[in-house]
Amino acid sequence: MARTRLLLIRYTERTAFERPLTSGVAYAVRVLRSEREEFEKQQGWTIKRMDTFEHNPVHKDEPSPIEEEYAPVIFAQDTVSHVISLDMLSGKEDRENVLRARASGKGVLTAPFRLLKTNRLGVILTFAVYKRELPSNATPNERIEATDGYLGGIFDIESLVEKLLHQLASKQTIFVNVYDITNLSHPISMYGSNVSDDGLWLVSTLNFGDPFRKHEMRCRFKQKAPWPLLAISTSIGILVIASLVGHIFQATVNRIAKVEEDYHGMMELKKKAEAADVAKSQFLATVSHEIRTPMNGVLGMLDMLMDTELDVTQQDYVRTAQASGKALVSLINEVLDQAKVESGKLELEAVSFNLRAILDDVLSLFSGKSQDKGVELAVYISDRVPETLIGDPGRFRQIITNLMGNSIKFTEKGHIFVTVYLVEEVVDSIEVETELSSSKNTLSGYPVADRCHSWKGFKTFNQDGSTSPFKSSSADLINLIVSVEDTGQGIPLEAQSRIFTPFMQVGPSISRTHGGTGIGLSISKYLVGRMKGEIGFVSIPNIGSTFTFTAVFGNGSSTSNEHNSQQMNNQPNSVSSEFQGMKALVVDPRPIRAKVSRYHIQRLGIQVEVVSDQLQCLSQIASGSKIINMILVEQEVWEKDTSVSTLFVNNLRKLGCGFQSKLFLLANSISSSRANTSTDGVSIPSVIMKPLRSSMLAASLQRAMGVGNKGNIRNWELPSMSLRHLLLGRKILIVDDNNVNLKVAAAGLKRYGAAVVCVERGKKATELLMPPHQFDACFMDIQMPEMDGFEATKIIREMEHNFNNRIRRGEVSIEAYENVSNFHVPILAMTADVIQATYEECLRSGMDGYVSKPFEAEQLYREVSRFFPPIPDRSP
Amino acid sequence: MNSNQLQHQVLYMRRSLFDQGYLDSEQLIQLEDLQDDANPNFVEEVVSLFYSDSARLIQNIEQTLSNRPVDFSRLDDILHQFKGSCSSIGAKKVKDACSQFREYCNAGNAEGCSRSFQLIKQEYETLRRRLESYFQMVKQAKAA
């Protein structure tokens, strides 16, 4: 027995590591009462009671009382050796435990109680050891009967838990409470201090293997967990960010919605504005049309009134009324133009035209006024400017007329000088220009504003060296620079900045004294821009102003050698052979003015030489190898010294050859030339009025010098060669009951190369104009007997309509008729009536336009050519 | 007369036609414009056409005036024609006379019409004579 005991002790000690949670193991043997005495003798000690040990440590050696059976511990681990000889059945809990263990055959746990000796809280796990193997379904009695002894493991809960916890290895200080909760309402604390129940407990059940008992462990961190700052701040941060994002999102959505709203609002406004603009344009167009038509009527009536017998006063009144009427019409046109400009509806034509002819026209417009004022009007066009240009002549004329009109308005003395050059000429020879505009060297001797300043800001000039896009020595594009220089009042400095603004005038009194709306310059600026040019000016108060603009045109001349051929014979074919080869002498001390005179005379094919005074002239004639055909003396020279002039004339007479009749005076104004007629005895030479125009010049020369060989007076305005081409191949019908009219109209159109057919009756016209036909246009007199022009036109239009329908329905093949699918022959009315009613009736009947009688060939051509596209080159 | 003098004469006659208001210079120049190698006698042709037309028209007026009652609308038509021809030629004085006639016509004044008609005839005759001598002179000058 001792050896077994030692063995057990040693074994348990050695295997203690296997049982880290038990503080000790003990074995108690079952001893019945009957066996006690023997057992005690064997063991050498008496079986003691447990509780006595507790209550009365002094009496620890008291033997236990007599019981049914005993369970004394015979073996025990060293750590719990104090339990040896103690009767396990004597302890309350132990007893229960033991009894249960042997009855169930399973491990049984006690409730926690204070252990002997250590007095620490613990539990005992008891196993029953049986003498023999028991089947699993053995009854408890069987088990009890077979019990040999009991094996108990003592668990010190504190150390148990601490050991457990040690294994958890947590850094935090944890409160652990272990409870025996077999009795749920009354948990027995096995381990852990009594702590308040606040905070978060982790409750987990413990299973020691005894199903009867339940244990649980409650854990809690000693310190309340610190605020999880990271988590909190992160989530707050995320929250903030999310709310910000949400806010931004919402703001964006709001903004978008607002912008859309605004946009819709704007669209509405825009529509309204557009509608208003359209309405305004319509209103303007309607109003001006409504004003124009009766105005035309008034003007027409005034014209007719002039034709009747009127006395001088009445004629004067009529003329005044006419002038006012014309002014009103031009005003309306200006306003209409401004409206067109604003609505962008201004269209520029592209037709061939002759620049020199246009300037001649404009000159003639202003010649009267300039002569009245005594202001010298002059035009000079460089030889390098080609004969025909392609562009919008009407608008070009409008610009020049506006500028010249302004100059005339504000100039009382001196000159108005219009020059046209190619841009290249000016760019190349800027020094020449400055020289020319030095104070003494101007046209009339009056100082002028230096024209170079007027184009200082032009872009085309600022690209010196590099090729400007408009540098056009090409055959296609011509870049002109036009200057209008005057010696008038000038523009006050404070007004200069707004001069191109519409409706701005220099002062409120201007419109009263000079009339005009102030739109002209702004329209001119716009037109210049449309012609891809620029406009500028320089003005010195009391000295004068110079306006300059550039414009780009197409080159209408078929020849591409502009440089050479444009010199003398810039109108190679139109020049009358009458004057060709003649020589003229111009007496004029001013070089610029002489240059102008020379230019105009040269246009007629006459060679010109300039001398500065009469004496030189005489010497020239006397010594000259060539015969001089005519002498043109500037009025200034003539009047400077009448005695010299008289001498001059006498000397000429002496030279013979009828030089007298070939002497001409170039005069500026009628009054001064009239004053000359009273000079004593000297036969006054014929006067040629300035401004010089080739046509007028030719006529004057002709008149003075005789009709010429062929008795022909040609039209200087247009070279006849190109004239003949303009309507070549066109077949035109003329309808008029008046033979004379027919003849004149026919001849007029034939001049332009058209093939003309004349009929006297409206009925005949309808027969000829029944489609299909070959006519390109028709001039129809309105007042005819039997069938008048309106009726005839209506019938013709109806026939055309039917025919066009047949074409559309495929009943008539159009290939036969040069694929013309829409017959509409342009019909122009010929009428002596300018009254609007007639015009409207013309339009109503289906006519396309009208010419008024008496008509000029040019007028006929102009009106009919509107319906024909410009002909570049047409073979007959 | 030599060529120069003839030419002078022509010019002189021409100028007086203009100055005295018989012919409108613009219109005559226009007509002369239309005369060229293709139509060498254009002006003369037009003028003779004018004569024949006018003669016819004058006769018509005469007839209409003698009828009773006077058909003023018909007179107006004829006058319109006559006036048209005059314009094309540039016969100023005749045209003015026509206008006057028309006024009376529109007023229904037969008496005034007759008087103006006399004036028309007068002017027409004068013009004819002047033109005839002018063109004769032109021919002569050309030939010389």
Short mmCIF file of N, CA, C and O in Angstrom, two decimals, chain A residues 304 307-309 702-715 724 737-741 743-744 747-751 781 783 785 832 853-858, chain B residues 7 10-11 14-15 27 29-37 39 42 45-46 49-50 53 56 77 80-85 87-89 95-96 99-100 102-103 119 142:
data_model
loop_
_atom_site.label_atom_id
_atom_site.label_comp_id
_atom_site.label_asym_id
_atom_site.label_seq_id
_atom_site.Cartn_x
_atom_site.Cartn_y
_atom_site.Cartn_z
N MET A 304 -43.40 115.71 -114.85
CA MET A 304 -44.35 116.04 -115.91
C MET A 304 -44.72 117.50 -115.86
O MET A 304 -44.95 118.13 -116.90
N ASP A 307 -42.47 119.63 -117.66
CA ASP A 307 -42.63 119.60 -119.11
C ASP A 307 -43.69 120.56 -119.61
O ASP A 307 -43.73 120.87 -120.80
N THR A 308 -44.56 120.95 -118.74
CA THR A 308 -45.62 121.85 -119.21
C THR A 308 -45.10 123.28 -119.27
O THR A 308 -43.97 123.56 -118.87
N GLU A 309 -45.94 124.17 -119.70
CA GLU A 309 -45.52 125.56 -119.80
C GLU A 309 -45.56 126.22 -118.45
O GLU A 309 -46.60 126.37 -117.84
N GLN A 702 -15.39 118.28 -129.80
CA GLN A 702 -16.07 118.02 -131.07
C GLN A 702 -16.81 119.24 -131.56
O GLN A 702 -16.71 119.64 -132.71
N ARG A 703 -17.57 119.78 -130.63
CA ARG A 703 -18.39 120.92 -131.01
C ARG A 703 -17.53 122.05 -131.54
O ARG A 703 -17.85 122.71 -132.51
N ALA A 704 -16.42 122.20 -130.84
CA ALA A 704 -15.59 123.34 -131.25
C ALA A 704 -14.82 123.06 -132.52
O ALA A 704 -14.61 123.95 -133.34
N MET A 705 -14.44 121.81 -132.63
CA MET A 705 -13.51 121.55 -133.72
C MET A 705 -14.17 120.96 -134.94
O MET A 705 -13.51 120.67 -135.91
N GLY A 706 -15.43 120.70 -134.84
CA GLY A 706 -16.05 120.12 -136.02
C GLY A 706 -16.50 118.72 -135.74
O GLY A 706 -16.09 118.07 -134.79
N VAL A 707 -17.35 118.28 -136.63
CA VAL A 707 -17.99 116.99 -136.38
C VAL A 707 -17.02 115.84 -136.57
O VAL A 707 -17.20 114.76 -136.09
N GLY A 708 -16.01 116.08 -137.31
CA GLY A 708 -15.08 114.97 -137.51
C GLY A 708 -15.38 114.26 -138.80
O GLY A 708 -16.37 114.53 -139.49
N ASN A 709 -14.56 113.31 -139.15
CA ASN A 709 -14.63 112.70 -140.45
C ASN A 709 -15.92 111.93 -140.67
O ASN A 709 -16.56 112.04 -141.68
N LYS A 710 -16.27 111.14 -139.71
CA LYS A 710 -17.39 110.24 -139.96
C LYS A 710 -18.71 110.79 -139.47
O LYS A 710 -19.73 110.21 -139.71
N GLY A 711 -18.64 111.90 -138.81
CA GLY A 711 -19.90 112.42 -138.28
C GLY A 711 -20.45 111.54 -137.17
O GLY A 711 -21.63 111.56 -136.88
N ASN A 712 -19.59 110.79 -136.63
CA ASN A 712 -20.07 109.92 -135.54
C ASN A 712 -19.74 110.53 -134.20
O ASN A 712 -18.67 111.08 -134.00
N ILE A 713 -20.66 110.44 -133.34
CA ILE A 713 -20.31 110.76 -131.96
C ILE A 713 -20.50 109.47 -131.17
O ILE A 713 -21.59 108.96 -131.06
N ARG A 714 -19.42 109.00 -130.71
CA ARG A 714 -19.56 107.73 -130.00
C ARG A 714 -19.79 107.95 -128.52
O ARG A 714 -19.52 108.99 -127.98
N ASN A 715 -20.25 106.93 -127.97
CA ASN A 715 -20.46 106.95 -126.53
C ASN A 715 -19.14 106.69 -125.83
O ASN A 715 -18.56 105.64 -125.97
N ARG A 724 -21.07 95.33 -127.29
CA ARG A 724 -21.70 94.44 -128.25
C ARG A 724 -21.84 93.03 -127.71
O ARG A 724 -22.61 92.24 -128.19
N ASP A 737 -47.14 100.21 -130.07
CA ASP A 737 -47.92 100.60 -131.24
C ASP A 737 -47.33 101.83 -131.94
O ASP A 737 -47.78 102.21 -133.02
N ASN A 738 -46.33 102.40 -131.29
CA ASN A 738 -45.74 103.60 -131.88
C ASN A 738 -44.48 103.21 -132.63
O ASN A 738 -43.53 102.67 -132.07
N ASN A 739 -44.48 103.49 -133.92
CA ASN A 739 -43.36 103.08 -134.76
C ASN A 739 -42.04 103.67 -134.33
O ASN A 739 -41.00 103.00 -134.34
N VAL A 740 -42.12 104.94 -134.01
CA VAL A 740 -40.88 105.63 -133.66
C VAL A 740 -40.26 104.99 -132.43
O VAL A 740 -39.05 104.72 -132.38
N ASN A 741 -41.13 104.77 -131.44
CA ASN A 741 -40.62 104.13 -130.22
C ASN A 741 -40.00 102.79 -130.52
O ASN A 741 -38.93 102.44 -130.01
N LYS A 743 -38.67 101.73 -133.21
CA LYS A 743 -37.40 101.85 -133.89
C LYS A 743 -36.28 102.23 -132.92
O LYS A 743 -35.20 101.64 -132.94
N VAL A 744 -36.58 103.19 -132.08
CA VAL A 744 -35.54 103.66 -131.16
C VAL A 744 -35.16 102.56 -130.17
O VAL A 744 -33.98 102.29 -129.92
N ALA A 747 -33.19 99.82 -131.92
CA ALA A 747 -31.81 100.20 -132.20
C ALA A 747 -30.98 100.19 -130.92
O ALA A 747 -29.83 99.76 -130.90
N GLY A 748 -31.63 100.67 -129.84
CA GLY A 748 -30.91 100.71 -128.58
C GLY A 748 -30.44 99.34 -128.15
O GLY A 748 -29.31 99.14 -127.73
N LEU A 749 -31.35 98.35 -128.27
CA LEU A 749 -30.98 97.00 -127.84
C LEU A 749 -30.02 96.34 -128.81
O LEU A 749 -29.16 95.56 -128.41
N LYS A 750 -30.16 96.67 -130.09
CA LYS A 750 -29.26 96.07 -131.08
C LYS A 750 -27.83 96.48 -130.81
O LYS A 750 -26.89 95.73 -131.09
N ARG A 751 -27.69 97.67 -130.27
CA ARG A 751 -26.34 98.16 -129.95
C ARG A 751 -25.61 97.20 -129.02
O ARG A 751 -24.40 97.09 -129.06
N ASP A 781 -45.12 97.74 -124.30
CA ASP A 781 -45.78 99.01 -124.07
C ASP A 781 -47.11 98.73 -123.37
O ASP A 781 -47.76 97.72 -123.63
N GLN A 783 -49.90 101.08 -122.93
CA GLN A 783 -51.10 101.62 -123.58
C GLN A 783 -51.08 101.32 -125.07
O GLN A 783 -50.35 101.95 -125.85
N PRO A 785 -53.90 100.04 -128.33
CA PRO A 785 -55.30 99.76 -128.66
C PRO A 785 -55.54 98.27 -128.77
O PRO A 785 -54.60 97.49 -128.83
N ALA A 832 -44.93 105.68 -119.85
CA ALA A 832 -44.62 107.07 -119.58
C ALA A 832 -45.08 107.44 -118.18
O ALA A 832 -44.77 108.50 -117.66
N LYS A 853 -40.60 105.88 -120.29
CA LYS A 853 -40.32 106.60 -121.52
C LYS A 853 -40.10 108.06 -121.21
O LYS A 853 -40.74 108.59 -120.31
N PRO A 854 -39.29 108.75 -121.92
CA PRO A 854 -38.46 108.24 -123.00
C PRO A 854 -37.26 107.47 -122.46
O PRO A 854 -36.71 107.83 -121.44
N PHE A 855 -36.91 106.42 -123.12
CA PHE A 855 -35.87 105.60 -122.57
C PHE A 855 -34.58 105.77 -123.33
O PHE A 855 -34.53 106.12 -124.49
N GLU A 856 -33.53 105.49 -122.58
CA GLU A 856 -32.22 105.50 -123.19
C GLU A 856 -31.77 104.07 -123.38
O GLU A 856 -32.18 103.19 -122.64
N ALA A 857 -30.89 103.93 -124.33
CA ALA A 857 -30.39 102.59 -124.62
C ALA A 857 -29.81 101.95 -123.36
O ALA A 857 -30.03 100.79 -123.06
N GLU A 858 -29.09 102.75 -122.63
CA GLU A 858 -28.43 102.20 -121.45
C GLU A 858 -29.45 101.72 -120.43
O GLU A 858 -29.26 100.71 -119.77
N GLN B 7 -18.99 122.36 -141.95
CA GLN B 7 -19.05 121.80 -140.58
C GLN B 7 -19.51 122.84 -139.59
O GLN B 7 -20.32 122.58 -138.71
N VAL B 10 -23.17 123.28 -139.79
CA VAL B 10 -23.89 122.18 -139.14
C VAL B 10 -23.94 122.41 -137.64
O VAL B 10 -24.99 122.33 -137.01
N LEU B 11 -22.78 122.71 -137.14
CA LEU B 11 -22.71 122.93 -135.70
C LEU B 11 -23.61 124.07 -135.26
O LEU B 11 -24.32 124.00 -134.24
N ARG B 14 -27.22 123.08 -135.35
CA ARG B 14 -27.45 122.14 -134.25
C ARG B 14 -27.63 122.88 -132.93
O ARG B 14 -28.58 122.68 -132.18
N ARG B 15 -26.69 123.79 -132.75
CA ARG B 15 -26.71 124.51 -131.48
C ARG B 15 -27.98 125.34 -131.36
O ARG B 15 -28.60 125.42 -130.30
N GLN B 27 -31.54 113.75 -126.15
CA GLN B 27 -32.20 112.73 -126.95
C GLN B 27 -31.56 112.58 -128.30
O GLN B 27 -31.35 111.48 -128.79
N ILE B 29 -28.50 113.24 -129.09
CA ILE B 29 -27.20 112.57 -128.91
C ILE B 29 -27.42 111.07 -128.73
O ILE B 29 -26.68 110.25 -129.27
N GLN B 30 -28.45 110.71 -127.98
CA GLN B 30 -28.78 109.30 -127.81
C GLN B 30 -29.00 108.63 -129.15
O GLN B 30 -28.46 107.57 -129.43
N LEU B 31 -29.80 109.30 -129.97
CA LEU B 31 -30.09 108.72 -131.28
C LEU B 31 -28.83 108.61 -132.11
O LEU B 31 -28.59 107.62 -132.79
N GLU B 32 -28.03 109.66 -132.03
CA GLU B 32 -26.79 109.61 -132.80
C GLU B 32 -25.88 108.51 -132.30
O GLU B 32 -25.14 107.89 -133.07
N ASP B 33 -25.95 108.26 -131.02
CA ASP B 33 -25.22 107.12 -130.44
C ASP B 33 -25.55 105.83 -131.14
O ASP B 33 -24.70 104.99 -131.38
N LEU B 34 -26.83 105.69 -131.40
CA LEU B 34 -27.28 104.42 -131.97
C LEU B 34 -26.88 104.28 -133.43
O LEU B 34 -27.00 103.22 -134.02
N GLN B 35 -26.41 105.37 -134.01
CA GLN B 35 -26.00 105.32 -135.40
C GLN B 35 -24.56 104.86 -135.47
O GLN B 35 -23.70 105.39 -134.79
N ASP B 36 -24.32 103.85 -136.20
CA ASP B 36 -22.93 103.42 -136.38
C ASP B 36 -22.80 102.76 -137.75
O ASP B 36 -23.65 102.95 -138.61
N ASP B 37 -21.77 102.01 -137.92
CA ASP B 37 -21.52 101.41 -139.23
C ASP B 37 -22.65 100.49 -139.64
O ASP B 37 -22.99 100.39 -140.81
N ASN B 39 -25.78 100.79 -138.77
CA ASN B 39 -26.93 101.63 -139.15
C ASN B 39 -26.45 103.03 -139.49
O ASN B 39 -26.52 103.92 -138.65
N PHE B 42 -29.31 105.87 -139.32
CA PHE B 42 -30.31 105.60 -138.29
C PHE B 42 -31.12 106.84 -137.95
O PHE B 42 -32.35 106.82 -137.93
N GLU B 45 -33.53 107.86 -140.54
CA GLU B 45 -34.65 106.94 -140.63
C GLU B 45 -35.66 107.18 -139.55
O GLU B 45 -36.87 107.23 -139.78
N VAL B 46 -35.13 107.34 -138.33
CA VAL B 46 -36.04 107.59 -137.22
C VAL B 46 -36.85 108.85 -137.46
O VAL B 46 -38.06 108.91 -137.24
N LEU B 49 -39.52 108.39 -140.04
CA LEU B 49 -40.58 107.60 -139.43
C LEU B 49 -41.44 108.51 -138.58
O LEU B 49 -42.67 108.41 -138.56
N PHE B 50 -40.80 109.35 -137.87
CA PHE B 50 -41.51 110.32 -137.05
C PHE B 50 -42.41 111.19 -137.90
O PHE B 50 -43.58 111.43 -137.54
N ASP B 53 -45.45 109.09 -139.11
CA ASP B 53 -46.32 108.82 -137.98
C ASP B 53 -47.11 110.06 -137.59
O ASP B 53 -48.33 110.02 -137.41
N ARG B 56 -49.88 111.06 -139.88
CA ARG B 56 -51.06 110.22 -139.67
C ARG B 56 -51.82 110.66 -138.44
O ARG B 56 -53.04 110.84 -138.44
N ASP B 77 -56.05 109.25 -126.44
CA ASP B 77 -55.23 108.14 -126.92
C ASP B 77 -54.26 108.59 -127.99
O ASP B 77 -53.07 108.26 -127.97
N HIS B 80 -51.57 110.63 -126.67
CA HIS B 80 -50.58 109.81 -125.96
C HIS B 80 -49.56 109.26 -126.93
O HIS B 80 -48.34 109.29 -126.70
N GLN B 81 -50.04 108.75 -128.02
CA GLN B 81 -49.16 108.23 -129.07
C GLN B 81 -48.21 109.31 -129.57
O GLN B 81 -46.99 109.11 -129.65
N PHE B 82 -48.80 110.43 -129.90
CA PHE B 82 -48.03 111.52 -130.49
C PHE B 82 -46.93 111.96 -129.52
O PHE B 82 -45.78 112.14 -129.89
N LYS B 83 -47.35 112.08 -128.30
CA LYS B 83 -46.39 112.53 -127.30
C LYS B 83 -45.24 111.54 -127.17
O LYS B 83 -44.08 111.91 -127.02
N GLY B 84 -45.59 110.24 -127.24
CA GLY B 84 -44.57 109.23 -127.17
C GLY B 84 -43.53 109.40 -128.26
O GLY B 84 -42.31 109.38 -128.02
N SER B 85 -44.02 109.57 -129.47
CA SER B 85 -43.08 109.75 -130.58
C SER B 85 -42.20 110.96 -130.37
O SER B 85 -40.98 110.90 -130.58
N SER B 87 -41.27 112.30 -127.65
CA SER B 87 -40.26 112.05 -126.63
C SER B 87 -39.08 111.31 -127.21
O SER B 87 -37.93 111.62 -126.93
N SER B 88 -39.39 110.30 -128.01
CA SER B 88 -38.30 109.50 -128.56
C SER B 88 -37.38 110.31 -129.43
O SER B 88 -36.18 110.06 -129.48
N ILE B 89 -37.93 111.25 -130.11
CA ILE B 89 -37.11 112.10 -130.98
C ILE B 89 -36.47 113.20 -130.17
O ILE B 89 -35.35 113.64 -130.46
N LYS B 95 -43.83 118.48 -128.16
CA LYS B 95 -44.30 117.72 -127.00
C LYS B 95 -45.03 118.63 -126.03
O LYS B 95 -46.07 118.27 -125.47
N ASP B 96 -44.47 119.80 -125.78
CA ASP B 96 -45.11 120.73 -124.86
C ASP B 96 -46.49 121.09 -125.34
O ASP B 96 -47.46 121.16 -124.56
N SER B 99 -48.81 118.39 -124.60
CA SER B 99 -49.23 118.36 -123.19
C SER B 99 -50.35 119.35 -122.95
O SER B 99 -51.33 119.04 -122.25
N GLN B 100 -50.19 120.52 -123.54
CA GLN B 100 -51.22 121.54 -123.35
C GLN B 100 -52.55 121.06 -123.89
O GLN B 100 -53.59 121.18 -123.24
N ARG B 102 -53.52 118.09 -124.20
CA ARG B 102 -54.06 117.06 -123.32
C ARG B 102 -54.80 117.65 -122.14
O ARG B 102 -55.81 117.13 -121.69
N GLU B 103 -54.26 118.73 -121.63
CA GLU B 103 -54.91 119.38 -120.50
C GLU B 103 -56.32 119.78 -120.87
O GLU B 103 -57.29 119.51 -120.14
N LEU B 119 -51.55 125.09 -132.44
CA LEU B 119 -50.18 125.28 -131.96
C LEU B 119 -49.32 124.07 -132.31
O LEU B 119 -48.18 124.20 -132.77
N LYS B 142 -20.92 115.85 -144.97
CA LYS B 142 -20.33 114.50 -145.06
C LYS B 142 -19.68 114.31 -146.42
O LYS B 142 -18.59 113.74 -146.54
#
